[in-house]
PDB file of C-alpha atoms in Angstrom:
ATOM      1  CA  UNK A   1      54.990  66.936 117.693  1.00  0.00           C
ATOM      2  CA  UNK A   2      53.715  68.657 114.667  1.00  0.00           C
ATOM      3  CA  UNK A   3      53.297  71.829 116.859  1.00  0.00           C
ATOM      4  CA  UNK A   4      56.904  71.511 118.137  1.00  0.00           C
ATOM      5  CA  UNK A   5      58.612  70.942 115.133  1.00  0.00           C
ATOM      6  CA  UNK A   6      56.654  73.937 113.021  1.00  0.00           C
ATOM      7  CA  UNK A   7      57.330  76.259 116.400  1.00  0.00           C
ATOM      8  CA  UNK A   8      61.029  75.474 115.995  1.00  0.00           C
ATOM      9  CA  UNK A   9      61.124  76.117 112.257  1.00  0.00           C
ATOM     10  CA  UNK A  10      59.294  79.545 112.937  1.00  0.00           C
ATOM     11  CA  UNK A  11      62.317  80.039 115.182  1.00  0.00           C
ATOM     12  CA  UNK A  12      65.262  79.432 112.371  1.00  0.00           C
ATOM     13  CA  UNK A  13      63.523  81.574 110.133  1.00  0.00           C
ATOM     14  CA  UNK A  14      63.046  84.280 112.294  1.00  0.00           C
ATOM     15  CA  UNK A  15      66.304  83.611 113.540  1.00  0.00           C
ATOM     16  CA  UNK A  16      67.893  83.567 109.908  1.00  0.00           C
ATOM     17  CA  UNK A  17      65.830  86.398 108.759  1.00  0.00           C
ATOM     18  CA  UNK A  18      67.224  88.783 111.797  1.00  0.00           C
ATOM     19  CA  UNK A  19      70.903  88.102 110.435  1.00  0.00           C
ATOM     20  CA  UNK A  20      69.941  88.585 107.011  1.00  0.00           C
ATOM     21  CA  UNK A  21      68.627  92.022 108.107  1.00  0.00           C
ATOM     22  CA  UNK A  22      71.595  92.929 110.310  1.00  0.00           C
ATOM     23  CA  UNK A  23      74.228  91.725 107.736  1.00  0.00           C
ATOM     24  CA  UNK A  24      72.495  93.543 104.869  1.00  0.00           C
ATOM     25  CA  UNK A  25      72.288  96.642 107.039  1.00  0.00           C
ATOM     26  CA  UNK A  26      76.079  96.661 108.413  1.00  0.00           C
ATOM     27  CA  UNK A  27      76.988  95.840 104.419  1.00  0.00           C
ATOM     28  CA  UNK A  28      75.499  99.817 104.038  1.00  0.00           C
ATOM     29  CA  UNK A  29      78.761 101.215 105.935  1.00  0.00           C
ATOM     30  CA  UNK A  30      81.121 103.199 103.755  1.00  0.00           C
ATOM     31  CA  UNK A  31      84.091 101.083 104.555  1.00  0.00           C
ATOM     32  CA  UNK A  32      82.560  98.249 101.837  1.00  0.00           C
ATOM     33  CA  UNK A  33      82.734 100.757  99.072  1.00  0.00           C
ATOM     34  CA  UNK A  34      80.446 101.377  96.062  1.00  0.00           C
ATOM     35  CA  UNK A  35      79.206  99.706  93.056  1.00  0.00           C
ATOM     36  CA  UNK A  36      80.147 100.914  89.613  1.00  0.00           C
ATOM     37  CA  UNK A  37      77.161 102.983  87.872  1.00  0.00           C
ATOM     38  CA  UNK A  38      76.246 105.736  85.562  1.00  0.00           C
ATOM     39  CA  UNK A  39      78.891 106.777  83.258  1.00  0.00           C
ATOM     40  CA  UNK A  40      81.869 104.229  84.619  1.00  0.00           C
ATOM     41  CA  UNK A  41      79.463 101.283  84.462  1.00  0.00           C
ATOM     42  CA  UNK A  42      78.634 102.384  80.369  1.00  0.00           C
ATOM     43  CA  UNK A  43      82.299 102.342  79.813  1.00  0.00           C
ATOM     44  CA  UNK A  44      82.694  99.027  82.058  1.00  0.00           C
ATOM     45  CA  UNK A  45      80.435  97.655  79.768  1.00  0.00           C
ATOM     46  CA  UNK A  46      82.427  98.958  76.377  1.00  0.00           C
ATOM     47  CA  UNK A  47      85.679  96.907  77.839  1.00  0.00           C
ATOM     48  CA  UNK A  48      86.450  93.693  75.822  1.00  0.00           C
ATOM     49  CA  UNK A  49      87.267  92.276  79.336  1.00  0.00           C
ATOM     50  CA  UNK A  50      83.744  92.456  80.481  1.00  0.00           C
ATOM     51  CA  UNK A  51      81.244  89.820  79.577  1.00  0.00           C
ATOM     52  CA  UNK A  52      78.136  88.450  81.131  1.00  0.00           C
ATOM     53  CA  UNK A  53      77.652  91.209  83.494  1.00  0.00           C
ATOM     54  CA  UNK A  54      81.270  90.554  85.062  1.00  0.00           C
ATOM     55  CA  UNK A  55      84.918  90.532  83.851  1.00  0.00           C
ATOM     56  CA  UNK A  56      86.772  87.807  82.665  1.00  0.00           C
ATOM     57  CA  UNK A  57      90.413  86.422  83.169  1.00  0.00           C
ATOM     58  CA  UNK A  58      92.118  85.671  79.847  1.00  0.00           C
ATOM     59  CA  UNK A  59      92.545  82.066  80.453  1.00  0.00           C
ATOM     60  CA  UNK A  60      89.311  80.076  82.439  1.00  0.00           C
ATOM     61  CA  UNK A  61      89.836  80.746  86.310  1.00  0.00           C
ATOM     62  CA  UNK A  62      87.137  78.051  88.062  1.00  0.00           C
ATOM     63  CA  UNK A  63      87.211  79.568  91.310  1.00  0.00           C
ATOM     64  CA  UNK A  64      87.769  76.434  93.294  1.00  0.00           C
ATOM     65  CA  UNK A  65      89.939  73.821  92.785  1.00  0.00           C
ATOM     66  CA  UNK A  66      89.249  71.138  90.593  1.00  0.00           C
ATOM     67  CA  UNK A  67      87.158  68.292  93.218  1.00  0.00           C
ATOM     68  CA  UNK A  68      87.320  71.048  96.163  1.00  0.00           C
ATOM     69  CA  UNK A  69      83.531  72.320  97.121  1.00  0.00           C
ATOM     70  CA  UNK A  70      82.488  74.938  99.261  1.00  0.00           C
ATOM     71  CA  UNK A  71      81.331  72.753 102.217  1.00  0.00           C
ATOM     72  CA  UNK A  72      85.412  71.215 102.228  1.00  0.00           C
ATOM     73  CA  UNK A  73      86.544  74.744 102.172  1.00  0.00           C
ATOM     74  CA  UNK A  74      84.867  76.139 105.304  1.00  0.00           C
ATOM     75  CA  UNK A  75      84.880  72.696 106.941  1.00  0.00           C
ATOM     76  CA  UNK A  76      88.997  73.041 107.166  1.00  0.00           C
ATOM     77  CA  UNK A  77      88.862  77.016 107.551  1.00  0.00           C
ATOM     78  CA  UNK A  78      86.942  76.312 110.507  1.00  0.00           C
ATOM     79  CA  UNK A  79      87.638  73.026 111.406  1.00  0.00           C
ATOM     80  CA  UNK A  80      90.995  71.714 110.622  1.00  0.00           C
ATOM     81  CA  UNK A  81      93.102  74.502 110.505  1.00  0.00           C
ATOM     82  CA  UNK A  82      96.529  74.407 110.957  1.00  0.00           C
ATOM     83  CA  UNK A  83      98.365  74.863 114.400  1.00  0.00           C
ATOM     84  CA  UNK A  84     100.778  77.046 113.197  1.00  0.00           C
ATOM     85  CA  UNK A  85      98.409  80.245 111.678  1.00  0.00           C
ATOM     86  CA  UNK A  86     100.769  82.645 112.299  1.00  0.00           C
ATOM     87  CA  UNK A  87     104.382  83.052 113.267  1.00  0.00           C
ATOM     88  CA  UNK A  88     105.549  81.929 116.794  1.00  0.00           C
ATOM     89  CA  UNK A  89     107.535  85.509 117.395  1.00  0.00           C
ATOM     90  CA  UNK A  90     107.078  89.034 116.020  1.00  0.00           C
ATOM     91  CA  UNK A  91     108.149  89.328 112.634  1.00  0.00           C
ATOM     92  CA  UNK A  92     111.850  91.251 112.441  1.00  0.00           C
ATOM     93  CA  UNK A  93     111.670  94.473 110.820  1.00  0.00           C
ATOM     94  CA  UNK A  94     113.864  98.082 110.042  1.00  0.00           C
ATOM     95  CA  UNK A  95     111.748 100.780 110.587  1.00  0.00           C
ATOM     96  CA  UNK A  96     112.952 104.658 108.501  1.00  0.00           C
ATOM     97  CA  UNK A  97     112.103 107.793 108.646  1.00  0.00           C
ATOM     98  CA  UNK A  98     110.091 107.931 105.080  1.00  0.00           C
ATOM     99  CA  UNK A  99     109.792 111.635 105.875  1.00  0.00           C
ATOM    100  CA  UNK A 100     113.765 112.016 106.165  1.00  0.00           C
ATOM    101  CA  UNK A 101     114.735 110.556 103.030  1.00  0.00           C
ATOM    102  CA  UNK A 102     117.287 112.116 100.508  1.00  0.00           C
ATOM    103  CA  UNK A 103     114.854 112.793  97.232  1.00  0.00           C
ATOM    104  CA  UNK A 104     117.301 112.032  95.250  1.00  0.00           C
ATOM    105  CA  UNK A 105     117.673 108.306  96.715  1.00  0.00           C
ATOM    106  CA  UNK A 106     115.848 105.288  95.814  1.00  0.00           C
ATOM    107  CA  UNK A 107     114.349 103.191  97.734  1.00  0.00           C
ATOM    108  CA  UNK A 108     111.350 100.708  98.313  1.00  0.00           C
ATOM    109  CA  UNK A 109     110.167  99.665 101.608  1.00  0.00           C
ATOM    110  CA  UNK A 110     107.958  97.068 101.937  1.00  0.00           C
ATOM    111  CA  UNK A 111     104.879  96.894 104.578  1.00  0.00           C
ATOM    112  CA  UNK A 112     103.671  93.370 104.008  1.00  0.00           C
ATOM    113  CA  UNK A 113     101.668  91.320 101.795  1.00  0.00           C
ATOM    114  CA  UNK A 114     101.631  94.021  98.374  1.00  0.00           C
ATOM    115  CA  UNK A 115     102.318  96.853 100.710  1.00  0.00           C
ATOM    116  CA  UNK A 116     105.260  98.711  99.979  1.00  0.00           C
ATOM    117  CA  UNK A 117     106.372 102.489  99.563  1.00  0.00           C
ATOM    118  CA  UNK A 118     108.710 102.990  96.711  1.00  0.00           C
ATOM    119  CA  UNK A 119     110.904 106.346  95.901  1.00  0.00           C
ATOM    120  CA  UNK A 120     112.192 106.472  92.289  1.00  0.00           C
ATOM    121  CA  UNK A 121     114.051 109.583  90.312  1.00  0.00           C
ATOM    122  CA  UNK A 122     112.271 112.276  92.901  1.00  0.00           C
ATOM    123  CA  UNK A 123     108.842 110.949  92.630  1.00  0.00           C
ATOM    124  CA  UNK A 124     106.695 108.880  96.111  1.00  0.00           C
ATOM    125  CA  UNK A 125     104.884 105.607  95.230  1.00  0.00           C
ATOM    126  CA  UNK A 126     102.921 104.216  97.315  1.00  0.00           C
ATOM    127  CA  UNK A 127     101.401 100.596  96.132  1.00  0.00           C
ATOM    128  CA  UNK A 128      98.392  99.135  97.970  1.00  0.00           C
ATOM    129  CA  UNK A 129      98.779  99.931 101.291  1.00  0.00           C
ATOM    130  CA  UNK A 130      97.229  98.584 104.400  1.00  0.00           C
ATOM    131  CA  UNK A 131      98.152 100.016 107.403  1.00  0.00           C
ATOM    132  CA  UNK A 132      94.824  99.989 109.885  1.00  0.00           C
ATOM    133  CA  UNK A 133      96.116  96.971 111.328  1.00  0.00           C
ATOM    134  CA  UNK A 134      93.607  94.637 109.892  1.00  0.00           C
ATOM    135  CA  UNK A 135      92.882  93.396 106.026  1.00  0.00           C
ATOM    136  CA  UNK A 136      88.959  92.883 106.678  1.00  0.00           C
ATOM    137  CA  UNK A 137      85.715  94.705 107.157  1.00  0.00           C
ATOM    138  CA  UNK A 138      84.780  92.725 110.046  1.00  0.00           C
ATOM    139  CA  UNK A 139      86.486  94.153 112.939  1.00  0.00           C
ATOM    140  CA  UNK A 140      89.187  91.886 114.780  1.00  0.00           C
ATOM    141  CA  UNK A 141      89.386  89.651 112.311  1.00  0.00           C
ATOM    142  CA  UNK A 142      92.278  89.223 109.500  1.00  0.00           C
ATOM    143  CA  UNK A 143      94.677  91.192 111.804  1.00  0.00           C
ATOM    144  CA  UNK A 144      98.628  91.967 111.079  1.00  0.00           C
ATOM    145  CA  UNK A 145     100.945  90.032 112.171  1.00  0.00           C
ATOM    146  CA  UNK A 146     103.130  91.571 114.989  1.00  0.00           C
ATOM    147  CA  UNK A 147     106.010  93.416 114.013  1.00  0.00           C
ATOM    148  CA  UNK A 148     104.492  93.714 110.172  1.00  0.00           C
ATOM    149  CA  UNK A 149     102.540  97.251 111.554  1.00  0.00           C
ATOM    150  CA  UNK A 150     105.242  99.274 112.343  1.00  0.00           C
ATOM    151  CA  UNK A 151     103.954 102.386 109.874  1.00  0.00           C
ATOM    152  CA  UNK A 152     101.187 104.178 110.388  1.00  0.00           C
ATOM    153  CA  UNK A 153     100.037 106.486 107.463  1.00  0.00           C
ATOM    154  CA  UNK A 154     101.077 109.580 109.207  1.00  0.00           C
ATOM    155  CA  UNK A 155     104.394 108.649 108.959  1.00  0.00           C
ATOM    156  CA  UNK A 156     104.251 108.774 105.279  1.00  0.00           C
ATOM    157  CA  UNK A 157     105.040 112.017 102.975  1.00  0.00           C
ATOM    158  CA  UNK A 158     102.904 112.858 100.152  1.00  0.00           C
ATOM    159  CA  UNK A 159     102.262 110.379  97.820  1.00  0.00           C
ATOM    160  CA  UNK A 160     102.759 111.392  93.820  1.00  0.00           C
ATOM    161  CA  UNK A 161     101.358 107.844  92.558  1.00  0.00           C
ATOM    162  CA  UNK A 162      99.020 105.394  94.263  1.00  0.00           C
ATOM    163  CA  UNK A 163      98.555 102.457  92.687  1.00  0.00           C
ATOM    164  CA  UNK A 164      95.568 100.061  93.525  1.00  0.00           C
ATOM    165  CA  UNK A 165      95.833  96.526  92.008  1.00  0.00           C
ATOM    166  CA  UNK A 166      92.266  95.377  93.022  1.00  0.00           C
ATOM    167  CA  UNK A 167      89.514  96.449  95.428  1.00  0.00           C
ATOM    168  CA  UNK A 168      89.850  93.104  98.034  1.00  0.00           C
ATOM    169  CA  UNK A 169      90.249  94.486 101.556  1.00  0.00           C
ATOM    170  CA  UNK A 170      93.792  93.831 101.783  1.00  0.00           C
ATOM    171  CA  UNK A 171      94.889  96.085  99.057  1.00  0.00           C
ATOM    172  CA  UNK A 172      92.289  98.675  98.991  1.00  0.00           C
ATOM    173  CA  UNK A 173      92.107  99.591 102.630  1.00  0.00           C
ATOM    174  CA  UNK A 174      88.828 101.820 103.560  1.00  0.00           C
ATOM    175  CA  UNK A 175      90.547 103.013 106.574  1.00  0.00           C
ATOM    176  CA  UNK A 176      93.860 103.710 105.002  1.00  0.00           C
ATOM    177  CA  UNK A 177      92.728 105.377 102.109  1.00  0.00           C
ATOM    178  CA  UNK A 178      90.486 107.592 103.793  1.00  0.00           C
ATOM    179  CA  UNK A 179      93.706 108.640 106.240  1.00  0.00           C
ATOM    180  CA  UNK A 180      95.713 108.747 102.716  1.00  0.00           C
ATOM    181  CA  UNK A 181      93.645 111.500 101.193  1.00  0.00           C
ATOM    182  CA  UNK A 182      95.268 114.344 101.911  1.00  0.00           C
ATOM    183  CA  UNK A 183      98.570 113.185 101.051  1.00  0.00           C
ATOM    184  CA  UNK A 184      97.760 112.076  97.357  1.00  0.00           C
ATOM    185  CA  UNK A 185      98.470 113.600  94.519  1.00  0.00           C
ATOM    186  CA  UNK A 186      97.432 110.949  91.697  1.00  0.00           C
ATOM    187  CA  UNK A 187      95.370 107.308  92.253  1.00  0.00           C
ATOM    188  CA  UNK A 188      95.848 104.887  89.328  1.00  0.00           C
ATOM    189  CA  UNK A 189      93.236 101.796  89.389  1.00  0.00           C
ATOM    190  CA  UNK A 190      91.932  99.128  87.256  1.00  0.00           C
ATOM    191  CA  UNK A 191      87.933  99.767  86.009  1.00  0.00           C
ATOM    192  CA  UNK A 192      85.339 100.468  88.484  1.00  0.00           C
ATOM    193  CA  UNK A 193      87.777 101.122  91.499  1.00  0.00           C
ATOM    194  CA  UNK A 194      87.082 104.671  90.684  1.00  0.00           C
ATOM    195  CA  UNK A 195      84.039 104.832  91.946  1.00  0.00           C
ATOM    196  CA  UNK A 196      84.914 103.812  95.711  1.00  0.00           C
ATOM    197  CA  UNK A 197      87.392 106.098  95.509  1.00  0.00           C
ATOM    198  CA  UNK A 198      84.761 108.604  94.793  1.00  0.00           C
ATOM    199  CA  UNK A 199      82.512 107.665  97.566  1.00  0.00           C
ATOM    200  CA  UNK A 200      85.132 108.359  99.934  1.00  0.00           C
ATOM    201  CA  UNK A 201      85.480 111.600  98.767  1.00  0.00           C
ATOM    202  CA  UNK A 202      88.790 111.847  96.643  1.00  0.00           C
ATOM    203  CA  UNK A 203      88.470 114.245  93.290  1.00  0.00           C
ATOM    204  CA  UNK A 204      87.464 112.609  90.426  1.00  0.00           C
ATOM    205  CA  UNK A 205      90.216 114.817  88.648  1.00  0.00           C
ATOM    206  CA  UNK A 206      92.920 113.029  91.022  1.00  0.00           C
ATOM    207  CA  UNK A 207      91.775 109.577  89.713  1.00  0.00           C
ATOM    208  CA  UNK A 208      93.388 107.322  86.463  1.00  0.00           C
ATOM    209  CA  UNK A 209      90.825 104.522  86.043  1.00  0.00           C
ATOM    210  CA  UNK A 210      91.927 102.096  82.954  1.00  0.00           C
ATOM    211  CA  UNK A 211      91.557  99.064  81.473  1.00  0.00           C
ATOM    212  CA  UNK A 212      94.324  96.703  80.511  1.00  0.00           C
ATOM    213  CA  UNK A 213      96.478  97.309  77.890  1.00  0.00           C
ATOM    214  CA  UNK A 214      96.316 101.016  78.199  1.00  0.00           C
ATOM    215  CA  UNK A 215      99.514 103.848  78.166  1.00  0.00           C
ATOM    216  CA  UNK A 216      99.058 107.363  80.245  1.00  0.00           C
ATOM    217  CA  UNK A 217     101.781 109.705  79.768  1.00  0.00           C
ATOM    218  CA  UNK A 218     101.845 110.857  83.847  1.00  0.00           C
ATOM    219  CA  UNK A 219     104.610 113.578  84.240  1.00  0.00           C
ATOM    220  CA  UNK A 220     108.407 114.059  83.748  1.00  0.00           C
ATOM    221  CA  UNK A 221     109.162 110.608  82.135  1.00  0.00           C
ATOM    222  CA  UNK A 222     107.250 108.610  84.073  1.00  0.00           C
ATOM    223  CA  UNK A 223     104.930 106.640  81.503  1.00  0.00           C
ATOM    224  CA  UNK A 224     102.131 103.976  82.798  1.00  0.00           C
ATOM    225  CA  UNK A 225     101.478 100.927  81.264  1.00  0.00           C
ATOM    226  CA  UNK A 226      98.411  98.784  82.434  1.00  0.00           C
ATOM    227  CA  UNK A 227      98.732  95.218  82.129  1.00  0.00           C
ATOM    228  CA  UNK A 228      96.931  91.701  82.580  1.00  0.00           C
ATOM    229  CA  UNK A 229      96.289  90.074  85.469  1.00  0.00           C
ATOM    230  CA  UNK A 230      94.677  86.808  86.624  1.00  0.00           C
ATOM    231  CA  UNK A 231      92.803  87.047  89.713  1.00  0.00           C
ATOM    232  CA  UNK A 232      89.033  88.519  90.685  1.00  0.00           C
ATOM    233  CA  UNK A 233      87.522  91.498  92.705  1.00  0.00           C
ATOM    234  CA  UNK A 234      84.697  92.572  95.400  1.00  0.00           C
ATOM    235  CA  UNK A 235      84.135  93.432  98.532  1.00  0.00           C
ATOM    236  CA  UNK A 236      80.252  92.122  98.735  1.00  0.00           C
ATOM    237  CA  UNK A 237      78.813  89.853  97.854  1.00  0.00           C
ATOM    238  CA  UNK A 238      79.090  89.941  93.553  1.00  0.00           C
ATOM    239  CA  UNK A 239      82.401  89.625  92.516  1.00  0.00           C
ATOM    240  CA  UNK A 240      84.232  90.818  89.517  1.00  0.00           C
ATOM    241  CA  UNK A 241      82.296  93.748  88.740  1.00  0.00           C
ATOM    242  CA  UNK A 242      85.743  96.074  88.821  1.00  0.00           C
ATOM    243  CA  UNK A 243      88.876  95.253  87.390  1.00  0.00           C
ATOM    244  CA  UNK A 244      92.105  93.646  88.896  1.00  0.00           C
ATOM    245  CA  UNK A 245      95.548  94.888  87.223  1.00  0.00           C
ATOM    246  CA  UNK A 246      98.946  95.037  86.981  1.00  0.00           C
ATOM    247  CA  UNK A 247     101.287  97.565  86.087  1.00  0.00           C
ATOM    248  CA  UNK A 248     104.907  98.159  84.278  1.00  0.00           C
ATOM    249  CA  UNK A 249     106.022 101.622  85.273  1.00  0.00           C
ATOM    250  CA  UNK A 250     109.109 103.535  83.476  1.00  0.00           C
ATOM    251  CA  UNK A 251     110.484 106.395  85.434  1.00  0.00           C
ATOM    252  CA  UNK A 252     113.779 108.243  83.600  1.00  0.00           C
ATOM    253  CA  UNK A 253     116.015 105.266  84.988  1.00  0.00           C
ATOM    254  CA  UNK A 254     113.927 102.161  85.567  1.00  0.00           C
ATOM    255  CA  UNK A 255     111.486  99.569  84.732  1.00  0.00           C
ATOM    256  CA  UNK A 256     108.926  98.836  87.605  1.00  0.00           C
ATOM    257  CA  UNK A 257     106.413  95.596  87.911  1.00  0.00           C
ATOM    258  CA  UNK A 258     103.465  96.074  90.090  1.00  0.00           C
ATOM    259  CA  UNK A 259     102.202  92.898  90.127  1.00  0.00           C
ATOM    260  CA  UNK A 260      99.127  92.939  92.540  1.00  0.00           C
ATOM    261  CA  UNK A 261      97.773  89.284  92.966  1.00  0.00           C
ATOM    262  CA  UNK A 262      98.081  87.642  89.800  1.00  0.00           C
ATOM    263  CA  UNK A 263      98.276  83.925  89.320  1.00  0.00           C
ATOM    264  CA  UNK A 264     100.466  82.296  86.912  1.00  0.00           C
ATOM    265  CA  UNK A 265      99.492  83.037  83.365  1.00  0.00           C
ATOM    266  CA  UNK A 266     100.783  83.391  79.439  1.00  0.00           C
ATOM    267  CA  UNK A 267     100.242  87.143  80.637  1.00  0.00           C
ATOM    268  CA  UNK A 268     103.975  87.196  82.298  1.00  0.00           C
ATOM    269  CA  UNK A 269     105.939  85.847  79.105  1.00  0.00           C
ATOM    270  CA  UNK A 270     103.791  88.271  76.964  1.00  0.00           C
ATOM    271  CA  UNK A 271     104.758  91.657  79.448  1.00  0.00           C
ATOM    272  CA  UNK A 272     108.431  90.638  79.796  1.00  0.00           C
ATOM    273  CA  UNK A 273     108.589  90.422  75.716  1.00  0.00           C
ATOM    274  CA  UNK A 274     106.724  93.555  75.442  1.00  0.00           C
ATOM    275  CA  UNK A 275     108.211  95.682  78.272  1.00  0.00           C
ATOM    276  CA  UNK A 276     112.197  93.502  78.561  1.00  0.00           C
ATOM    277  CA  UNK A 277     113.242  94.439  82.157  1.00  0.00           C
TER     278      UNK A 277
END
């Protein structure tokens, strides 16, 4: 029995070894992005936002509910899920010619989820787009909901602005942003996003990487202001080692909030009486 029993344990740890090697191999692919180093992770390191090797919400952010643990989390993701996990027809949607429009018209269509394509006073802003089909690195997993993928990015014109809220795969999008690239003018991104956006190959020269609470000047009275947010980041296996934002643009005629995936906070009381829409 002894035999048996240290057999089969050989087995599981062979067994869990092999995935261990597999996953840790597949996690080399491009599409998971790059950590942080060199000069970025020095000035990472300068932010008052980043403590203990990570950053920090404002306000404590456990990252479970109080009384939930991890085993009740997967045991109802897998488990007890919910019938209804996705809508029972396709989703209803207007499809434009984004190509076609007037310049001097503003608009905003919206993709899904954070996705949306705004036009404001003659400049293109795109805001973290996801159009593959799919918000995950494993393939066939996470996929849009029918009738929610009716762009694909060569439908879209060049893109002045891209903002980036946070590097989780449904905002930052390896296989949209590497389709994007030629059709970018300017990425704006919280701290440490730079750097996947360097391992794809965009110019460092093309990228705004700040922390919050910053102002950039961009071009013909646009003007940039970064702003709190109360969420995480990663796409591996450490989290919070780049920085999720928010954003109020000004263009010549309006006020923008880009609010990427922020949970309620003092942060929204103190932008409004900064920044009065």
């Amino acid at each position: 029995m002894k035999k048996i029993i240290k057999r089969i344990f050989m087995v599981i740890t062979v067994f869990i070894a092999g995935v261990a090697v597999i996953a840790g191999g597949y996690m080399q692919l491009p599409k998971f992005g790059k950590s942080p180093s060199g000069k970025r992770l020095e000035r990472i390191r300068q932010s008052p936002n980043y403590k203990d090797g990570s950053f920090q919400n404002r306000t404590e952010t456990p990252s479970l509910t109080e009384g939930v643990s991890y085993y009740t989390v997967f045991k109802e993701f897998f488990f007890q899920k919910s019938k209804r996990v996705e809508p029972d027809s396709v989703l209803p949607s207007k499809k434009v010619d984004l190509m076609k429009l007037n310049p001097s018209d503003d608009v905003l269509v919206w993709f899904g989820h954070s996705s949306y394509f705004m036009q404001l006073d003659g400049k293109r802003i795109l805001v973290d787009p996801v159009l593959s089909g799919s918000a995950s690195p494993i393939p066939y997993t996470t996929k849009s909901f029918k009738g929610s993928d009716v762009y694909k990015v060569e439908e879209l014109p060049e893109i002045d602005y891209l903002f980036i809220s946070h590097d989780h795969y449904d905002h930052l999008d390896y296989e949209t942003i590497i389709a994007l690239k030629p059709k970018v003018k300017k990425v704006i991104v919280g701290l440490g996003v730079g750097e996947h956006l360097e391992y794809w190959g965009y110019n460092p020269a093309d990228i705004i990487e700040e922390d919050w609470n910053e102002q950039v000047i961009l071009a013909d009275g646009f003007v940039l202001n970064t702003t709190p947010a109360r969420h995480f980041s990663g796409r591996g296996l450490k989290r919070d080692g780049t920085l999720w934002m928010s954003y109020v643009l000004s263009t010549p005629n309006h006020k923008i909030y880009i609010g990427g995936d922020s949970g309620y906070d003092k942060h929204f009381a103190e932008i409004g009486e900064i920044w009065p829409f």
